[in-house]
mmCIF file of N, CA and C in Angstrom:
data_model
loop_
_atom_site.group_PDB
_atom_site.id
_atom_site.type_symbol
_atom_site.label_atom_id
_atom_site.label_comp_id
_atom_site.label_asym_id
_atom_site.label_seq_id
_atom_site.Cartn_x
_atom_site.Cartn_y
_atom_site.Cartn_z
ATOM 1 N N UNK A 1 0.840 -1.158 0.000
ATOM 2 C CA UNK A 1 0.000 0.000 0.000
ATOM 3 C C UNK A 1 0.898 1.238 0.000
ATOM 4 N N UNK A 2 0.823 2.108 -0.596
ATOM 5 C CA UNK A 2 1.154 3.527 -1.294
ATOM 6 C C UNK A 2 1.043 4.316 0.381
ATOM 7 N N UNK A 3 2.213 5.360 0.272
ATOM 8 C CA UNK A 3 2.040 6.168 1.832
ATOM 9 C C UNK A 3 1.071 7.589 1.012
ATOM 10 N N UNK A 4 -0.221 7.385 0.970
ATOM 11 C CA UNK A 4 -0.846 8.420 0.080
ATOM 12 C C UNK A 4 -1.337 9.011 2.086
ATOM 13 N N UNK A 5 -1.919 10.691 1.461
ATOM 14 C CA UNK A 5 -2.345 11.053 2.416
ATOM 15 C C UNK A 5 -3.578 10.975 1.886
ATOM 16 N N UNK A 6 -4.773 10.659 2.866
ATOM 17 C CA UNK A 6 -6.409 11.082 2.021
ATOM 18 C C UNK A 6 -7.705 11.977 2.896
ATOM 19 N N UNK A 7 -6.383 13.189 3.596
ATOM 20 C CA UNK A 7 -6.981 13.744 4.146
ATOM 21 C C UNK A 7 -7.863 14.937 3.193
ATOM 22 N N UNK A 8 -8.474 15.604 3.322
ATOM 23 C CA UNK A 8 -9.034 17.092 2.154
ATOM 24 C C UNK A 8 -7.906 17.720 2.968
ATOM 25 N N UNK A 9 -7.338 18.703 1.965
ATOM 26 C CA UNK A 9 -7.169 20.072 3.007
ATOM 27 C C UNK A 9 -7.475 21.074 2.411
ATOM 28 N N UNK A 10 -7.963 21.944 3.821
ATOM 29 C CA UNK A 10 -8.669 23.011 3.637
ATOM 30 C C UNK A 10 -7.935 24.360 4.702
ATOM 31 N N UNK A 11 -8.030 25.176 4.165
ATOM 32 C CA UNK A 11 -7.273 26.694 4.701
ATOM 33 C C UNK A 11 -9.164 26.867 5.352
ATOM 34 N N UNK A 12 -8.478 26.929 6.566
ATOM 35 C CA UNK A 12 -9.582 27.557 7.754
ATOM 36 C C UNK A 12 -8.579 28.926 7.702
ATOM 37 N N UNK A 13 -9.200 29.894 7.341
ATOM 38 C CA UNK A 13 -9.238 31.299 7.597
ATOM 39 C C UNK A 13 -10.295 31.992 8.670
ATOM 40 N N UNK A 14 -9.739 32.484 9.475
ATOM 41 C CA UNK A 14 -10.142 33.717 10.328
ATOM 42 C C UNK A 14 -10.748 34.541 10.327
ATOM 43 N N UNK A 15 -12.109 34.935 11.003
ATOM 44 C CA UNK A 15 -12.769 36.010 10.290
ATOM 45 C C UNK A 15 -12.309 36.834 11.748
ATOM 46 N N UNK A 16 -11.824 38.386 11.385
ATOM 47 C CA UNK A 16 -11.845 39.049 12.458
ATOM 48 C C UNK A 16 -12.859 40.063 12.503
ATOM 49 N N UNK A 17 -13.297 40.002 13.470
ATOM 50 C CA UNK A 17 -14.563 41.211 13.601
ATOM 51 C C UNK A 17 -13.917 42.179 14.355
ATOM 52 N N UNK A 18 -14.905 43.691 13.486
ATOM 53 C CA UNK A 18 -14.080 45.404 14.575
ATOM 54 C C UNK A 18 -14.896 45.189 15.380
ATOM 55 N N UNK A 19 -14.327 45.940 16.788
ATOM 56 C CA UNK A 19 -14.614 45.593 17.717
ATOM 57 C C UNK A 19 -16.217 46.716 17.876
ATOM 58 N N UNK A 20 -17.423 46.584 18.531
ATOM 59 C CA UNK A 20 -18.804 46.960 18.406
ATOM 60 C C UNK A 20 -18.487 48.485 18.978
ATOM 61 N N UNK A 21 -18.960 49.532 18.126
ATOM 62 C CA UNK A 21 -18.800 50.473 18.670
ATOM 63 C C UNK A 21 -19.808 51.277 19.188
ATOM 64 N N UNK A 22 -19.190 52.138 20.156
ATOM 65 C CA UNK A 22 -20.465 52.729 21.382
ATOM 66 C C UNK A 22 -20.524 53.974 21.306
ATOM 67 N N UNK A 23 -21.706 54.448 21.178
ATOM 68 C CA UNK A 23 -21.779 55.732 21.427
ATOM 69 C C UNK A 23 -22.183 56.530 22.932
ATOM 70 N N UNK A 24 -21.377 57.315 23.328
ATOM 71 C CA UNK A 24 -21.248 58.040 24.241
ATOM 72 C C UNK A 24 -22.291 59.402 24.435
ATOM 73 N N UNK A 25 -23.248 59.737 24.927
ATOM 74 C CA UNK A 25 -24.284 60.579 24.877
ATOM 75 C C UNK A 25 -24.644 61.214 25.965
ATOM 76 N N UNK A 26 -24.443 62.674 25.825
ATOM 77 C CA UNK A 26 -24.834 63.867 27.264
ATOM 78 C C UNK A 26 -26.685 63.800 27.119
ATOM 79 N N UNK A 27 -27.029 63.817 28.514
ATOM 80 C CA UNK A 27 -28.291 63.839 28.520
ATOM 81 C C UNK A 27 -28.264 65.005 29.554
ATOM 82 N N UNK A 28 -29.396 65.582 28.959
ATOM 83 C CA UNK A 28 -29.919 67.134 28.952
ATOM 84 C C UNK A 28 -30.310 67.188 30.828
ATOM 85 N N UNK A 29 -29.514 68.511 31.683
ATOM 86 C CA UNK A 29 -30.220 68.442 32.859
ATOM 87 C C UNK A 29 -30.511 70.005 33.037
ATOM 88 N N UNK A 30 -31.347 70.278 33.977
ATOM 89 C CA UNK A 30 -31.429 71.932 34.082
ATOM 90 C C UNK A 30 -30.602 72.455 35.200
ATOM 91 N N UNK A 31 -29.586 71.840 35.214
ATOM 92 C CA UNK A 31 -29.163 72.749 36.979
ATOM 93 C C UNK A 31 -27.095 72.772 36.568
ATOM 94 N N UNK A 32 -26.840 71.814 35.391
ATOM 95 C CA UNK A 32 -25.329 72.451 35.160
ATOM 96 C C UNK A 32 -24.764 73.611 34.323
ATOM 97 N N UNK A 33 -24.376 74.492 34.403
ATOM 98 C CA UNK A 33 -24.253 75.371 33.588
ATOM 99 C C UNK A 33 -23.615 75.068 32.125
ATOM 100 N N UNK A 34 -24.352 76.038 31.216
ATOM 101 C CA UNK A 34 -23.998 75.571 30.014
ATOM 102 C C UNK A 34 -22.488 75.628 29.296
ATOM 103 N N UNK A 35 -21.489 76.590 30.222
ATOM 104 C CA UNK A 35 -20.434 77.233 29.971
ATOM 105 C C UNK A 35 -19.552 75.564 30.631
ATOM 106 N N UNK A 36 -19.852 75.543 31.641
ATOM 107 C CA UNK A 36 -19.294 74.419 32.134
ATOM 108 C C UNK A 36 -19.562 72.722 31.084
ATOM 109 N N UNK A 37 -20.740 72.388 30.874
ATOM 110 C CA UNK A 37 -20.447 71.517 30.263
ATOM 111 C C UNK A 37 -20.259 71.541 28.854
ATOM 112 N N UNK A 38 -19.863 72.772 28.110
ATOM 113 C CA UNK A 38 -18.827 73.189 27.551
ATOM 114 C C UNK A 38 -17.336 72.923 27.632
ATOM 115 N N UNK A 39 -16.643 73.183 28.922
ATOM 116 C CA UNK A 39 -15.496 73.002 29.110
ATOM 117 C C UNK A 39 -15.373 71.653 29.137
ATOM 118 N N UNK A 40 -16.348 71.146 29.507
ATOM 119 C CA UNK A 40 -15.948 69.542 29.666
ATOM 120 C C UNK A 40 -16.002 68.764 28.475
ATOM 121 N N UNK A 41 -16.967 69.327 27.318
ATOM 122 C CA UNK A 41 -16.899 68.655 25.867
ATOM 123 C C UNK A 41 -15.385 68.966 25.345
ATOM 124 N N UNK A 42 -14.784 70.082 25.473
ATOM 125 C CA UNK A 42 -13.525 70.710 24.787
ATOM 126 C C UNK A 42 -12.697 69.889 25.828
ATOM 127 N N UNK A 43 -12.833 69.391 26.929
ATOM 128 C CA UNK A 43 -11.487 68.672 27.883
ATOM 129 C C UNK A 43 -11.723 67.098 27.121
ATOM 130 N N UNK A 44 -12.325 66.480 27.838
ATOM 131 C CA UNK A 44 -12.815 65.223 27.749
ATOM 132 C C UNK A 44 -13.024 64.824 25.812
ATOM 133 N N UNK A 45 -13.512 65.614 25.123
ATOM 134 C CA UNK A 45 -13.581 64.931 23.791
ATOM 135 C C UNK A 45 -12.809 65.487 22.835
ATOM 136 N N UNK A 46 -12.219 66.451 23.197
ATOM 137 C CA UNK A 46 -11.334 67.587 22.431
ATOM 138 C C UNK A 46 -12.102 68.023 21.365
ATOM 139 N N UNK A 47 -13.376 68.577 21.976
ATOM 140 C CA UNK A 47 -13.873 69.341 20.615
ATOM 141 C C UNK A 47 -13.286 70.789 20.539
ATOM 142 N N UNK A 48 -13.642 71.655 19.627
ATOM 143 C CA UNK A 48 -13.612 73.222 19.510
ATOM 144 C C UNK A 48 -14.615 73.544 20.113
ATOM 145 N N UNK A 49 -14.254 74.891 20.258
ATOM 146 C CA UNK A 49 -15.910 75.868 21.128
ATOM 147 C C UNK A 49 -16.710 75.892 20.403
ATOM 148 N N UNK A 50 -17.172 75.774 19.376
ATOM 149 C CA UNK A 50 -18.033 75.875 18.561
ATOM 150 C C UNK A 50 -18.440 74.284 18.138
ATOM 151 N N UNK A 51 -17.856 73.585 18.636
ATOM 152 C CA UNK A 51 -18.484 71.766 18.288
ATOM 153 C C UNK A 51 -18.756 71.580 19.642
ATOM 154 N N UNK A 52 -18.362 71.943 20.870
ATOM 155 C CA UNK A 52 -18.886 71.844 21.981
ATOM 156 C C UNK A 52 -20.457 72.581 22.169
ATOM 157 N N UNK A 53 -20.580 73.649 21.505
ATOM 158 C CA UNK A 53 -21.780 74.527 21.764
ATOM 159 C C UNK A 53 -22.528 73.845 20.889
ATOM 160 N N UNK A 54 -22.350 73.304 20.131
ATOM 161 C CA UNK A 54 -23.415 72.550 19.429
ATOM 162 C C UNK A 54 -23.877 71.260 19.762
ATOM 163 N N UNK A 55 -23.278 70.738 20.461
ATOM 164 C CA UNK A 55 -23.919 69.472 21.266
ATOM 165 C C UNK A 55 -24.213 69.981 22.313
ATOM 166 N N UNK A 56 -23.787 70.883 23.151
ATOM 167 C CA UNK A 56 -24.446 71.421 24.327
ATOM 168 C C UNK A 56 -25.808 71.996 24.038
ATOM 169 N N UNK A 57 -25.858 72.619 23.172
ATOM 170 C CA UNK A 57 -27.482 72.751 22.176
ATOM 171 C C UNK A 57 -27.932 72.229 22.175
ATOM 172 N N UNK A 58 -27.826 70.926 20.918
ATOM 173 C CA UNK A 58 -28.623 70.005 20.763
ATOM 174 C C UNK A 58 -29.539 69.033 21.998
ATOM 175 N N UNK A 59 -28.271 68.988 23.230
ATOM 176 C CA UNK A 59 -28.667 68.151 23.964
ATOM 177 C C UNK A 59 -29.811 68.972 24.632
ATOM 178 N N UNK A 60 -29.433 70.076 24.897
ATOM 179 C CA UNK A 60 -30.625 71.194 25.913
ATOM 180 C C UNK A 60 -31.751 70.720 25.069
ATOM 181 N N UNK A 61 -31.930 71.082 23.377
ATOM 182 C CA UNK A 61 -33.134 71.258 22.991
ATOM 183 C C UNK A 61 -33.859 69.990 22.591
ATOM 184 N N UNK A 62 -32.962 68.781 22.739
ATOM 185 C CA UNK A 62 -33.972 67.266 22.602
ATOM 186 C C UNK A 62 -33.966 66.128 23.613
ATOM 187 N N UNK A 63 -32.973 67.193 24.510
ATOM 188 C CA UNK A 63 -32.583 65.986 25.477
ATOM 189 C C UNK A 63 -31.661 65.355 25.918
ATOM 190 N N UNK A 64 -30.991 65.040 24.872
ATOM 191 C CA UNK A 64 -30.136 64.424 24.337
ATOM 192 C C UNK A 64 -29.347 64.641 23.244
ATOM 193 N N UNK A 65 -27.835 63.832 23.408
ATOM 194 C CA UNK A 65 -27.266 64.170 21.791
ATOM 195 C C UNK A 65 -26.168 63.244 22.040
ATOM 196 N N UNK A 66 -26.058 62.887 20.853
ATOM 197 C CA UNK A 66 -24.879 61.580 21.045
ATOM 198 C C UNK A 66 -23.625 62.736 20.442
ATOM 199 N N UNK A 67 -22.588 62.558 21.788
ATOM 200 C CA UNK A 67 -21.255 63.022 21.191
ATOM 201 C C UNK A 67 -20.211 62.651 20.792
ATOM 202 N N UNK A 68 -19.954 61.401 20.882
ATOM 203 C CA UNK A 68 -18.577 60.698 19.776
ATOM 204 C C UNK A 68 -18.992 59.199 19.360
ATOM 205 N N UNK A 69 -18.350 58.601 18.839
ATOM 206 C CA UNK A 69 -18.337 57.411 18.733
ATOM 207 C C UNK A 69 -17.029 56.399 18.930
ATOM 208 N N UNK A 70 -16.735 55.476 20.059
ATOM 209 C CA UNK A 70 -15.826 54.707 20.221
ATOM 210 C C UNK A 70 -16.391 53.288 20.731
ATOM 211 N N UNK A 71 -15.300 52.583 20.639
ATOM 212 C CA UNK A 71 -14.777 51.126 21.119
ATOM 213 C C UNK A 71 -15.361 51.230 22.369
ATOM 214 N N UNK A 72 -16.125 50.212 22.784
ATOM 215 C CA UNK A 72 -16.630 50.001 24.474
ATOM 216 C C UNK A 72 -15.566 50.935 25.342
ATOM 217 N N UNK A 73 -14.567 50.158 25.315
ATOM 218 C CA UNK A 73 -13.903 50.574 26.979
ATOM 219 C C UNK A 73 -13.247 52.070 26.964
ATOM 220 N N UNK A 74 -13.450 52.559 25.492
ATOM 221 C CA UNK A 74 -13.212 53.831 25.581
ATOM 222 C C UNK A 74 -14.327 54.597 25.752
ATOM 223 N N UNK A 75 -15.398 54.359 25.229
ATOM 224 C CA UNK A 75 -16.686 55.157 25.853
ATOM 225 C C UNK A 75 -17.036 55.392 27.050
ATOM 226 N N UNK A 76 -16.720 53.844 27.234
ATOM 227 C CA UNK A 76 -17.108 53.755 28.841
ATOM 228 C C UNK A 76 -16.318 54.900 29.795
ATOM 229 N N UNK A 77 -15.087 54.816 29.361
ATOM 230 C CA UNK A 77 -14.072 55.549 30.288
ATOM 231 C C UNK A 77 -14.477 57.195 30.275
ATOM 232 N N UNK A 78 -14.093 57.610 28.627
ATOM 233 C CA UNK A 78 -14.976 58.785 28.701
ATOM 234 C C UNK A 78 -16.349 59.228 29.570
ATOM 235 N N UNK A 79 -17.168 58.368 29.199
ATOM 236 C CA UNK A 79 -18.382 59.021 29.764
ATOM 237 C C UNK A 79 -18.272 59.160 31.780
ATOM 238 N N UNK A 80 -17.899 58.305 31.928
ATOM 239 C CA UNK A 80 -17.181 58.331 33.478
ATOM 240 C C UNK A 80 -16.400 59.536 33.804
ATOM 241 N N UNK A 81 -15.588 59.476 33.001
ATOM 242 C CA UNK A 81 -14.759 60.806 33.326
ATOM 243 C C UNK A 81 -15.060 62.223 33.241
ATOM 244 N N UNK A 82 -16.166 62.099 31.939
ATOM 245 C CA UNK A 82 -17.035 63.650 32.035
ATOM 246 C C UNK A 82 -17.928 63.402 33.102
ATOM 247 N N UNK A 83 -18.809 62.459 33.331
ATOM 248 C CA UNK A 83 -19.702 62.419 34.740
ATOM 249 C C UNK A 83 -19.244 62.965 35.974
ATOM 250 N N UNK A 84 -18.055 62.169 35.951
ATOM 251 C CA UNK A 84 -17.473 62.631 37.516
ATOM 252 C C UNK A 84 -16.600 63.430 37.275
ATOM 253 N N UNK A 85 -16.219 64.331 36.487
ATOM 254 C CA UNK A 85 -15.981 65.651 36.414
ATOM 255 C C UNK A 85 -17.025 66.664 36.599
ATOM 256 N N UNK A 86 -18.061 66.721 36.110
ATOM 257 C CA UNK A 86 -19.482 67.243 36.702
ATOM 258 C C UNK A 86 -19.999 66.765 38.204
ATOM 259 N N UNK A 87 -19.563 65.726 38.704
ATOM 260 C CA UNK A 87 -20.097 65.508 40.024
ATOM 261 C C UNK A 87 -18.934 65.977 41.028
ATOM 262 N N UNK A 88 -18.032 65.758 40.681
ATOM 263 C CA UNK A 88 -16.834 66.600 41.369
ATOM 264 C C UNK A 88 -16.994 68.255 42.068
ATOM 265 N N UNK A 89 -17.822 69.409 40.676
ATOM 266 C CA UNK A 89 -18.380 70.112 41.170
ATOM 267 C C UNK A 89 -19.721 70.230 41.336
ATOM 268 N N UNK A 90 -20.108 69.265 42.042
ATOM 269 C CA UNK A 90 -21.873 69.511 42.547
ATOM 270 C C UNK A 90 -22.588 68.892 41.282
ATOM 271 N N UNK A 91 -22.211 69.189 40.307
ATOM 272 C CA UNK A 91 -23.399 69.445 38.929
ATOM 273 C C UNK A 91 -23.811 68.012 39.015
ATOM 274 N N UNK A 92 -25.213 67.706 38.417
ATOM 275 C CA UNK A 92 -25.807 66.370 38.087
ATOM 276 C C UNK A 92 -25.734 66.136 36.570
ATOM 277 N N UNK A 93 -24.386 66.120 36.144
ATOM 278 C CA UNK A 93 -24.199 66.271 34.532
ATOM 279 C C UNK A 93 -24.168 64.400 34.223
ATOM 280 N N UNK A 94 -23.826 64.233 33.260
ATOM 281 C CA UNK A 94 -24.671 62.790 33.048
ATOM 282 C C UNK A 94 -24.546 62.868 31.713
ATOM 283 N N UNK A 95 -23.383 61.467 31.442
ATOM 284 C CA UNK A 95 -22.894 60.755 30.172
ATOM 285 C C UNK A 95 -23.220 59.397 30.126
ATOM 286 N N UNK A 96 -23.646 58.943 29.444
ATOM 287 C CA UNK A 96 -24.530 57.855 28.885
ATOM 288 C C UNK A 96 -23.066 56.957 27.618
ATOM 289 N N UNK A 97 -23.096 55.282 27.823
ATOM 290 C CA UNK A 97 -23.378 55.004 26.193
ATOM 291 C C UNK A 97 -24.020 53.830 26.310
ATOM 292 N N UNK A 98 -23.907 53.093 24.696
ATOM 293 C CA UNK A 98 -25.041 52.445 24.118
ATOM 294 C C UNK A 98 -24.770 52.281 23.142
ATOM 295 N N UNK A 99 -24.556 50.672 22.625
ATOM 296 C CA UNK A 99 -24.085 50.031 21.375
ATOM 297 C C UNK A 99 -24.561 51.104 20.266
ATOM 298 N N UNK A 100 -23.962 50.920 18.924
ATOM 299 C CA UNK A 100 -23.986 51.786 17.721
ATOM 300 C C UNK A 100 -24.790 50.530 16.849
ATOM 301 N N UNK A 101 -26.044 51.256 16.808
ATOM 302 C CA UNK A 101 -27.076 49.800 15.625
ATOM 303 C C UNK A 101 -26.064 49.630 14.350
#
């Protein structure tokens, strides 16, 4: 008998998936000042004054507003860090995230 091999072979390739990304979202309160959570969009997300005032807008006038988009454990961290930068001084400021459909 012949040393044949009679296995199939087959290339198993890898599928890698990006990792699910989260969006990070200020929800609208009436008691932090608007100048302040301003400073904290321009610290925490490095926007400009003028991309900060516009989510500080948006959020006043619907509620809500989603402000970046990242990787879980970076959202997560962000939104923590603007929270308790607002709770640090008194304010009840409040960062949210939530998978990206």
């Amino acid at each position: 008998m012949a040393d044949t091999d009679t296995k199939p072979r087959t290339k198993v390739k890898t599928k890698v998936e990006r990792p699910r990304l989260h969006k990070v979202i200020l929800l609208n309160d009436d008691y932090t000042p608007r100048e302040f959570v301003v400073t904290i969009l321009k610290a925490e997300f490095r926007m400009t004054e003028d991309q900060a005032h516009k989510v500080m807008i948006t959020a006043h006038q619907r509620g809500a507003c989603v402000v970046a988009v990242f990787a879980k454990d970076v959202a997560e961290t962000k939104a923590t860090r603007a929270t308790d930068a607002g709770r640090a001084k008194g304010y009840p400021l409040m960062f949210t995230t939530e998978p990206e459909e």
